[in-house]
XYZ file of C-alpha atoms in Angstrom:
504
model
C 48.006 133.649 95.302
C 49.911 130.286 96.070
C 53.844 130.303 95.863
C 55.507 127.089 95.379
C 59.231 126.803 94.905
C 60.854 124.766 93.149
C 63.113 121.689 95.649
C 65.724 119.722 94.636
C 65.990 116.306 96.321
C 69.832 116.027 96.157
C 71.094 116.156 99.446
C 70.864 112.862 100.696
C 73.444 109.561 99.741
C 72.357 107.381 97.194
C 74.575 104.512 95.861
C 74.412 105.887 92.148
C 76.369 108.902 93.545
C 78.946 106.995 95.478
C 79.572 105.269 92.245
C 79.667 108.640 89.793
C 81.023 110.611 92.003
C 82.808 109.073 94.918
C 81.908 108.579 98.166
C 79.361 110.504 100.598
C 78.775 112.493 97.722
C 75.440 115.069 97.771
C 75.285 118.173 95.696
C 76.927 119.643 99.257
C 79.877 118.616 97.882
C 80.001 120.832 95.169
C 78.942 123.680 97.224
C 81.392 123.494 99.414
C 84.379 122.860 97.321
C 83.235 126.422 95.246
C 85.507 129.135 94.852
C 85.078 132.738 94.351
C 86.603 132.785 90.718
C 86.975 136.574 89.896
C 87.113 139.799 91.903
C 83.721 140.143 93.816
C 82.464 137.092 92.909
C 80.365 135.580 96.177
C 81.317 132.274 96.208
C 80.582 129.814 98.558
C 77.514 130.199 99.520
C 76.887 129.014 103.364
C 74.256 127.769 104.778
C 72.817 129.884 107.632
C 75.120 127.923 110.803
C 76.437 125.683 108.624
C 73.242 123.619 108.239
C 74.402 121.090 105.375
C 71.748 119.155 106.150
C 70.143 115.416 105.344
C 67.097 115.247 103.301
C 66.492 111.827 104.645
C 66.562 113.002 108.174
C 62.811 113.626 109.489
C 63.731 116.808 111.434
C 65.174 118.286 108.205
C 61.569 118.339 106.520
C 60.047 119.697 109.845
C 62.693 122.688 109.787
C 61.430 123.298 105.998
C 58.092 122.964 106.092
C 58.119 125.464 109.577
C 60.110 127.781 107.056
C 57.250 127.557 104.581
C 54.743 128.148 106.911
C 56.606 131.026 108.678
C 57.587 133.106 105.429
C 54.176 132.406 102.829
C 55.370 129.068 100.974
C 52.761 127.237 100.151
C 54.169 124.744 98.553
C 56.976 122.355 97.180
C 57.380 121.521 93.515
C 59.740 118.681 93.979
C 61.587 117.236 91.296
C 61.244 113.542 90.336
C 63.365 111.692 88.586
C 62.361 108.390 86.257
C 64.480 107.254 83.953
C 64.327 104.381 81.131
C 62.896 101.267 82.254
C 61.490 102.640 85.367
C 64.434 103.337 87.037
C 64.298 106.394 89.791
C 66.942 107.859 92.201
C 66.837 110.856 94.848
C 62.940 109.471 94.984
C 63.419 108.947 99.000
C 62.338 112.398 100.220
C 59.462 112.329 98.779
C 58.692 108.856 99.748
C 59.222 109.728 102.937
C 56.851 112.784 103.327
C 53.974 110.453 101.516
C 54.737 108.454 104.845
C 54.943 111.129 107.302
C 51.250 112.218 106.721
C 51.769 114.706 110.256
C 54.107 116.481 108.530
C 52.238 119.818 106.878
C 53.858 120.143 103.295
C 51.896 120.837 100.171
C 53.827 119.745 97.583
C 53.451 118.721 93.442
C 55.955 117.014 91.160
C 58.214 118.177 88.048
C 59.144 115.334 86.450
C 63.106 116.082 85.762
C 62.792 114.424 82.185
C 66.649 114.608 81.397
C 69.667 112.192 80.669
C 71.692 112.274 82.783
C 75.766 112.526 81.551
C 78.749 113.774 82.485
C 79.889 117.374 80.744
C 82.244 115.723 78.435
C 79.215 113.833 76.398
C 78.226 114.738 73.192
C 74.445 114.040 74.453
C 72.557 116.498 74.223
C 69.199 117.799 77.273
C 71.016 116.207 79.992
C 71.661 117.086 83.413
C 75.190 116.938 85.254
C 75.722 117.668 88.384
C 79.563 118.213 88.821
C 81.317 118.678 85.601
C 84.631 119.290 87.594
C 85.156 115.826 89.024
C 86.572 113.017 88.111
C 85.365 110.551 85.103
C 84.157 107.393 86.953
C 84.116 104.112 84.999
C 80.682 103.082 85.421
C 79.113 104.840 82.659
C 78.491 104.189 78.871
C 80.994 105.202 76.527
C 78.718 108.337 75.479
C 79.203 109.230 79.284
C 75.413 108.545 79.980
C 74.856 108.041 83.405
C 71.442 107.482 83.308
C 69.500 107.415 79.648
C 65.714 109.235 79.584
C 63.603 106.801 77.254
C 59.967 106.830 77.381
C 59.098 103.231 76.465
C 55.682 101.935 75.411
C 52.136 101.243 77.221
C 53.080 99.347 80.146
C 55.913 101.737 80.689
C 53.807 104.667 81.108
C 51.532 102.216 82.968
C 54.066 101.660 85.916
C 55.260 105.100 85.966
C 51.477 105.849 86.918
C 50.922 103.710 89.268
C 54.007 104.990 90.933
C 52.563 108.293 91.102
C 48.917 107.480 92.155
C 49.465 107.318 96.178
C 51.178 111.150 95.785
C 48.640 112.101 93.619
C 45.709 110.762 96.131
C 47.480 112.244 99.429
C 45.791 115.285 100.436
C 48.733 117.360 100.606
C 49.391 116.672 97.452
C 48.933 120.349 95.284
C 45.871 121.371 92.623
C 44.276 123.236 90.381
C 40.454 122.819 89.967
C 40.883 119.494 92.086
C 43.033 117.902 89.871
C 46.883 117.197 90.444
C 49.573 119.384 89.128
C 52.019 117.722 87.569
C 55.094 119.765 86.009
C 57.219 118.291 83.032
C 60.835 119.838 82.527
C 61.269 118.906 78.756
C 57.674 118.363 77.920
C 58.736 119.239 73.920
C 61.090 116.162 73.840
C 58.990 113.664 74.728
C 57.734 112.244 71.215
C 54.591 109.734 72.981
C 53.437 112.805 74.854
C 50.173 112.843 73.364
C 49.244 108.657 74.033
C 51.116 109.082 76.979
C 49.073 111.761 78.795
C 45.840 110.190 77.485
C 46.514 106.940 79.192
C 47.068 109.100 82.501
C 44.366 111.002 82.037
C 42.410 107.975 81.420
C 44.155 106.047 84.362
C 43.357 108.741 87.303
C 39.396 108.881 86.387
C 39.141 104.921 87.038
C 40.995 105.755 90.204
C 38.857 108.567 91.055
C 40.738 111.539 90.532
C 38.931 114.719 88.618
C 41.761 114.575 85.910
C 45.503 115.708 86.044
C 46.638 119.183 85.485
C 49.576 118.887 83.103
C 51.795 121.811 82.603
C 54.665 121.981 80.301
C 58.043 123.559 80.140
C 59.402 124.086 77.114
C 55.918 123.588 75.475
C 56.389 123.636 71.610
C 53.724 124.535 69.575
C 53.139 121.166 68.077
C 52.830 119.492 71.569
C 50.340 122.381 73.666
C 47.295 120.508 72.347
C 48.135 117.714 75.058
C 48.723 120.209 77.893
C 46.720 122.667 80.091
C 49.280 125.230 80.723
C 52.928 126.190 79.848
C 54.910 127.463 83.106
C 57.895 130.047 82.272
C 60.698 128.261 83.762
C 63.248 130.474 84.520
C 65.906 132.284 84.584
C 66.359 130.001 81.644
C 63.968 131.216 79.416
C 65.115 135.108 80.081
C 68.125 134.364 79.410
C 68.382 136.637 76.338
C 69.983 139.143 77.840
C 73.189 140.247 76.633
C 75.926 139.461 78.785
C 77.825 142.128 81.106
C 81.172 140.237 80.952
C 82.982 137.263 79.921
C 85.655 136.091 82.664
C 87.741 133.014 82.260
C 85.150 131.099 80.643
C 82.134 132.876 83.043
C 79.173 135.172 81.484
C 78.249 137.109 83.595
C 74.549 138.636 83.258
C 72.424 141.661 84.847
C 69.646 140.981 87.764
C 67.384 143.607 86.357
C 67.781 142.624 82.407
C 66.662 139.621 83.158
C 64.040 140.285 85.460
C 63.067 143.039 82.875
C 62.715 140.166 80.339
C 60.669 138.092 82.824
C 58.380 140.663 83.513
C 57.708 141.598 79.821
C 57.258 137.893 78.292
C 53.847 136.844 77.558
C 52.673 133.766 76.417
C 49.898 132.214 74.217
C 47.532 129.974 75.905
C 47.393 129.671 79.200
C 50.965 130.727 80.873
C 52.159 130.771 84.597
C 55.177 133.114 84.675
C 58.334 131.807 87.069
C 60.556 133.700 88.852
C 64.003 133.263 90.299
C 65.891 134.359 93.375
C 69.066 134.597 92.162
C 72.411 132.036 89.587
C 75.555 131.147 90.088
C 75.933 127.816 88.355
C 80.200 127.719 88.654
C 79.986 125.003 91.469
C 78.941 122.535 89.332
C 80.530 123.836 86.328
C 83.346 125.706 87.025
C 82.759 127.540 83.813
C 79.062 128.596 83.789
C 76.853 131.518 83.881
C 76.308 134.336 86.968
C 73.618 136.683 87.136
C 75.140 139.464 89.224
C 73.194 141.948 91.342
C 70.604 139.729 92.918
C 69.704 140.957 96.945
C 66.501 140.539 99.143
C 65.463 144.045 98.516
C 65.168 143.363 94.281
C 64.128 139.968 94.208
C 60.823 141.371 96.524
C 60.260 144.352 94.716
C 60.198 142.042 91.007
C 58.553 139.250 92.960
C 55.315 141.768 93.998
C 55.565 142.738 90.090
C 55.574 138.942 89.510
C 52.954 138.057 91.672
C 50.666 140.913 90.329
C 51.200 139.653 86.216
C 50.290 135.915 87.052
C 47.164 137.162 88.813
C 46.172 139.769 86.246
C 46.196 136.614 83.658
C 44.125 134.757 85.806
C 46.680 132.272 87.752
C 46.737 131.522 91.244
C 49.988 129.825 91.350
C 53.746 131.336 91.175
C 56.647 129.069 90.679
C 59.582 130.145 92.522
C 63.144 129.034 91.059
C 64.226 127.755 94.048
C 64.230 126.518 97.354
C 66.931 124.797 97.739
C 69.008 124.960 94.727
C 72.263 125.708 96.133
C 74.400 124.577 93.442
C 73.124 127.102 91.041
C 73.111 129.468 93.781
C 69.318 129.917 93.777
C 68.139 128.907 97.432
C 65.299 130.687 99.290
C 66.600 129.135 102.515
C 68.582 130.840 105.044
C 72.578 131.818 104.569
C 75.472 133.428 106.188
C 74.853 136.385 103.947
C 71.477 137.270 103.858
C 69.909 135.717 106.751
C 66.083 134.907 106.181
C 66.457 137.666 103.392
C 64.766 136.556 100.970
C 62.184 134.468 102.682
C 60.939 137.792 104.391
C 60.673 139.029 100.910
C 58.344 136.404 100.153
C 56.503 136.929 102.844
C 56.037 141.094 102.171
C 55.402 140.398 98.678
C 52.295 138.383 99.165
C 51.362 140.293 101.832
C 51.856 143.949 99.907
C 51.338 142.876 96.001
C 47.717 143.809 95.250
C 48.840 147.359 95.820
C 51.512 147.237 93.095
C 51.053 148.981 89.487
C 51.700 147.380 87.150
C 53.718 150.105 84.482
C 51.131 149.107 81.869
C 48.540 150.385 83.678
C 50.225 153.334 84.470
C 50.555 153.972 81.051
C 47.658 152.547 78.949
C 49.421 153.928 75.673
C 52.318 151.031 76.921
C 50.431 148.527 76.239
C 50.331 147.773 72.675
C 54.056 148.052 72.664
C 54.365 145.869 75.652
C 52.657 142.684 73.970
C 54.126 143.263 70.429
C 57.476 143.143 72.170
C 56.169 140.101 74.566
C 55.004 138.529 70.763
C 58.074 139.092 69.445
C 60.043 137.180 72.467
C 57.764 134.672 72.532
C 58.657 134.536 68.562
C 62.112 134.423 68.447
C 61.620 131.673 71.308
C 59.684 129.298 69.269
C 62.108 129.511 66.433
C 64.575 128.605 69.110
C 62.661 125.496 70.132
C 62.168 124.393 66.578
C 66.391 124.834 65.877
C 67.196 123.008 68.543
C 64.491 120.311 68.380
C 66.091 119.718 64.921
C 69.417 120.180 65.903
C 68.932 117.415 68.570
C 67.221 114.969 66.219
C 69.941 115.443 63.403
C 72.776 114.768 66.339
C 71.253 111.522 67.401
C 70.655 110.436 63.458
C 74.120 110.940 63.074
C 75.211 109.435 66.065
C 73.357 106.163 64.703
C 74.778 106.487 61.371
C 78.413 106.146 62.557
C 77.377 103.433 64.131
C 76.381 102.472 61.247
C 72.801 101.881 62.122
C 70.613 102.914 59.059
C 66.842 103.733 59.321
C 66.223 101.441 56.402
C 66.158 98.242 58.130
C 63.618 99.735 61.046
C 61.187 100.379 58.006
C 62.347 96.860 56.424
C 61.485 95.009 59.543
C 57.890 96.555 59.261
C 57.388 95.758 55.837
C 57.354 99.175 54.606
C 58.499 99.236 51.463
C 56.821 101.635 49.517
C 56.481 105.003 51.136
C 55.758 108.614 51.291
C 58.443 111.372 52.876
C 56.603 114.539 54.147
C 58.696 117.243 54.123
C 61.549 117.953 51.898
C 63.893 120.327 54.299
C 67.065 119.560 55.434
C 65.934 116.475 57.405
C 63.526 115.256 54.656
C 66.934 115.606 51.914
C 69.309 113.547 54.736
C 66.402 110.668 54.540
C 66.077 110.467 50.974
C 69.557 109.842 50.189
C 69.747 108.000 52.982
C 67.608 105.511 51.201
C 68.425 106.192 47.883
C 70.350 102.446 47.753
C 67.871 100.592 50.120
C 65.604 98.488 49.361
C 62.695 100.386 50.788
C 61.270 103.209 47.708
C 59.498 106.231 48.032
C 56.738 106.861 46.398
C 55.950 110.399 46.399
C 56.993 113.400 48.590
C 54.548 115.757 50.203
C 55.775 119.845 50.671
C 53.913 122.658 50.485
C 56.580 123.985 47.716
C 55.125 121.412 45.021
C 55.463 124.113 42.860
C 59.468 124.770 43.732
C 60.807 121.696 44.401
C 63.205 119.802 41.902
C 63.057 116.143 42.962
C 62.998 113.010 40.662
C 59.678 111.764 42.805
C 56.102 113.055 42.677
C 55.098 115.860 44.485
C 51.758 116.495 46.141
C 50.699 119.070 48.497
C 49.492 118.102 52.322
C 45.513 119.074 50.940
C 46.083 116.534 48.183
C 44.337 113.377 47.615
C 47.660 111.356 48.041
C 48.196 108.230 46.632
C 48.604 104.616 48.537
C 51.751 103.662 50.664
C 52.515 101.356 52.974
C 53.379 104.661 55.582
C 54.161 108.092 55.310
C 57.319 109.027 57.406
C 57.060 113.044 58.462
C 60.221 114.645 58.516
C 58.855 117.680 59.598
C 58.918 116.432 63.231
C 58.454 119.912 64.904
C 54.995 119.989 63.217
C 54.178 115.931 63.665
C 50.872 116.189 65.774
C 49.424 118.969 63.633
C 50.366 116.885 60.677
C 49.235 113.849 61.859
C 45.768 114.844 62.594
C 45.527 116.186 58.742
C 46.554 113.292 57.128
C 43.968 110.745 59.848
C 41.422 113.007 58.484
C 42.027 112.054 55.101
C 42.104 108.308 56.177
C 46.064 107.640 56.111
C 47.294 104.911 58.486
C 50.774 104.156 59.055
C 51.613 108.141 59.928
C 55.049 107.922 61.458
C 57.480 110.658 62.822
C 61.150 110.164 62.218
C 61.872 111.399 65.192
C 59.923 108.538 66.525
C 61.873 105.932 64.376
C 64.818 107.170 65.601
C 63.912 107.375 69.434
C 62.757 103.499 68.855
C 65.930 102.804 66.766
C-alpha cells in the first residue's frame, strides 16, 4: 500500500504575494501570527525547532524527502496551480525537484483548479489564503486575484506540454504505468470531457501508456471522463454535526468525522482520503476546528483506512497533509507532538493487514453499512447538483447586472431559432430572459410534457424533435448524459448554458 500526502507549495516568496499580501509574505505568515482564540484551543502550531523553512532552498527537499523515507511516505501529491491564460505561481518547487533528478521523491500532481479571491468576494470555489489581512489594490473589483478559466484547444495544448517533462521523469507517481494526475474541482470544469481526450491523446504520441485521471468532487455527469474519484477530505466528512459554535468557530469531533470517513463508500472506482488533523482559523480567523485529533487516533483510523482502500482493491492512500500548516493539518514534525504522527504512519503500514475491519466482525453489519454509505453518498450528490446550480445561477446573475444578456452570445452565432431542454428553475430564468430578444424558441424538451403549462411545444428527450438551429440544455448537471442522447438522434449544435455562460 503506497501513502502519498498531500504538499502544499506555499512557503517560498513569489512576487504575486508581495503584491496581495505584503512583503516576504509565505503562508508562514499566517501561521505565525495565529492565536489561540478560545479556552484550550492549540494555536500556533510550531514547527519542530522553529524550522519555518524555504521551499526553494535545496536542503529543505532533502530534509523532506529523508522524512518520507524514514516514516513510510511514498510519495508527494503536490499541488499545481494554472490559472487562465496559462498563468502559474508557487510552480518553483516542483520545477526544481524535476531538476534535481538525485533527489529521491516520488511525487504526482493535483491540479488546484480554483480562483483565487480574497474572502470578501462574492465569487464563488475560490481559494484565499489570509482572509484577515489587508485588501491590496491590485485585484479586480470582484476581489479576484487570480481567475480559473479553461480556454480552448491550444490552451489545454500548452498546459500539456507543461506537464509532459513531470509526467516522463521517473519519479514521477503511477498506476498501471500511467501518470496520476489529481483534479481538485474536477465537476466545475465544463470542457472536461474534450479536454482530457486531447491529453489522453497527447501522452500516447509522446509515449506514455495513458494518464490516470482522478477526480475530486466527481459529479455524476462528469465520471464517464475519469478513472477514479479520490475522497478528499476532511471536506467531504464534514457532515458531522458540530460540537460548538465559538465566536464565529465550529468546532467538530475527531472521531465523527473519522466515523464518517470510514463508513462512506463510493460508486465506481473510489480511493478513500484521510486527514491528520483542522484548524483553518489562521487563515480565517473565523473557520472550522476539528478537536481531538493526537498521534495515537489518527494511527489507529489510519490502519482502518489503509485496510478499506485495500479491501476495494486500491493501492494508493491520500493523506490530507504534509505540510498544510495553515489548516493545521501537517504530518511534519512540531513542538507538540514531535515525529508523532509520522511514527504513526510508519506503524500503520507496518501493522494494518492485521486490523478487522468491524464489518467483518459482524457479517450481519454489512448490509446496513453500505445502505448507510448509499445514503451519504446520496445526500452528497444532491449536494453537488445544488451547488453546481447555485454557482451557475450566481455567475448568470452577476452578468445580468452587468447587463450582459445571453441573447447576443446566441445572436452572434446565428442562432435564432432554438430549442431549451429543461424547464426547471434555470430553464424558466432563460426563457424570460429571451422572451423580448430577437432569438425564438422553438420548442422545449422535459420529461414532464405531460405537466408542463408553457405557451411553446413540448416534446420529451425520446422524441423525434423538430429542426433548430441549437438546442441550449439547461439542465447543466446532466449535460454529458444529455448530450450523448440527443448526438444519437443526429442533433448538432448541443450547447450547455453553463458553457455559454463560462464563454460569455
Amino acid at each position: 500500500m503506497r501513502v502519498l500526502a498531500m504538499y502544499l507549495p506555499q512557503f517560498h516568496r513569489v512576487r504575486e504575494n508581495d503584491e496581495w499580501w505584503g512583503e516576504g509574505f509565505t503562508d508562514w505568515v499566517t501561521v505565525k501570527n495565529a492565536k489561540s482564540l478560545y479556552e484550550g484551543h492549540e494555536q500556533p502550531k510550531v514547527p519542530l525547532h522553529g524550522r519555518f523553512y524555504d521551499l526553494l532552498e535545496r536542503g529543505t527537499m532533502q530534509w523532506q524527502s529523508d522524512l518520507m523515507k524514514k516514516y513510510g511516505i511514498d510519495g508527494m501529491c503536490m499541488y499545481h496551480y494554472w490559472f487562465k491564460d496559462g498563468k502559474k505561481i508557487l510552480e518553483k518547487p516542483a520545477e526544481n525537484l524535476l531538476q534535481w533528478t538525485d533527489l529521491d521523491m516520488p511525487f504526482c500532481f493535483c491540479w488546484a483548479n480554483e480562483t483565487w479571491a480574497r474572502s470578501w468576494s462574492n465569487v464563488r470555489d475560490k481559494n484565499t489564503w489570509a482572509d484577515t489581512l489587508e485588501k491590496s489594490d491590485t485585484e479586480d473589483e470582484n476581489g479576484v486575484l487570480l481567475e480559473q478559466k479553461y480556454g480552448d484547444e491550444k490552451q489545454w495544448d500548452r498546459h500539456f506540454e507543461y506537464l509532459l517533462p513531470f509526467f516522463q521523469d521517473s519519479r514521477y507517481i503511477k498506476v498501471d504505468g500511467r501518470p496520476v494526475f489529481v483534479i481538485y474541482r474536477s465537476g466545475g470544469i465544463p470542457c472536461i470531457g474534450e479536454m482530457l481526450a486531447l491529453w489522453r491523446r497527447r501522452a500516447a504520441e509522446n509515449g506514455l501508456e495513458g494518464l490516470y485521471i482522478i477526480g475530486v468532487w466527481a459529479k455524476e455527469r462528469i465520471r464517464q471522463f475519469l478513472d477514479a474519484e479520490l475522497y478528499h477530505e476532511p471536506v467531504r466528512a464534514r457532515f458531522a454535526t458540530w460540537r460548538e459554535n465559538t465566536t464565529g468557530i465550529t468546532r467538530y469531533d475527531y472521531e465523527e468525522i473519522w466515523g464518517n470517513i470510514l463508513k462512506a463508500e463510493g460508486t465506481g472506482k473510489t480511493f478513500y482520503g484521510g486527514f491528520v488533523s483542522y484548524d483553518d482559523t489562521p487563515r480565517r480567523a473565523e473557520g472550522n476546528v476539528i478537536e481531538g485529533a493526537c498521534p495515537e487516533r489518527f494511527g489507529c483510523h489510519l490502519m482502518q483506512l489503509l485496510k478499506k482502500n485495500e479491501e476495494h482493491g486500491n493501492d494508493i492512500v491520500f493523506l490530507n497533509a504534509w505540510n498544510e500548516w495553515g489548516e493545521g493539518m501537517y504530518l511534519e514534525p512540531d513542538e507538540r507532538h514531535g515525529y508523532g504522527y509520522l511514527e504513526a504512519v510508519l506503524h500503520a503500514k507496518n501493522h494494518y493487514k492485521n486490523w478487522i475491519l468491524p464489518e467483518q466482525k459482524d457479517a450481519g453489519k454489512q448490509a446496513d453499512r453500505h445502505d448507510k454509505g448509499q445514503e451519504l453518498e446520496n445526500i452528497l450528490n444532491q449536494k453537488d447538483k445544488v451547488e453546481h446550480y447555485l454557482n451557475l445561477l450566481d455567475t448568470w446573475m452577476s452578468l445580468r447586472e452587468r447587463g450582459i444578456r445571453i441573447d447576443a452570445w446566441l445572436l452572434e452565432r446565428n442562432w435564432k431559432k432554438i430549442g431549451v431542454y429543461g424547464y426547471g428553475t434555470l430553464g424558466k430564468h432563460f426563457v424570460k430572459e429571451l422572451e423580448s430578444s430577437e432569438v425564438q424558441i422553438q420548442y422545449l424538451i422535459d420529461r414532464r410534457k405531460n405537466h408542463l403549462r408553457t405557451g411553446f411545444p413540448v416534446y420529451r428527450p425520446e422524441d423525434r424533435l423538430p429542426r433548430a438551429d441549437a438546442i441550449v440544455v439547461t439542465a447543466t448537471f446532466y449535460f454529458d448524459e444529455i448530450y450523448g442522447k440527443l448526438r444519437k438522434q443526429g442533433v448538432e449544435n448541443i450547447i450547455s448554458l453553463e458553457q455559454v455562460i463560462e464563454e460569455i
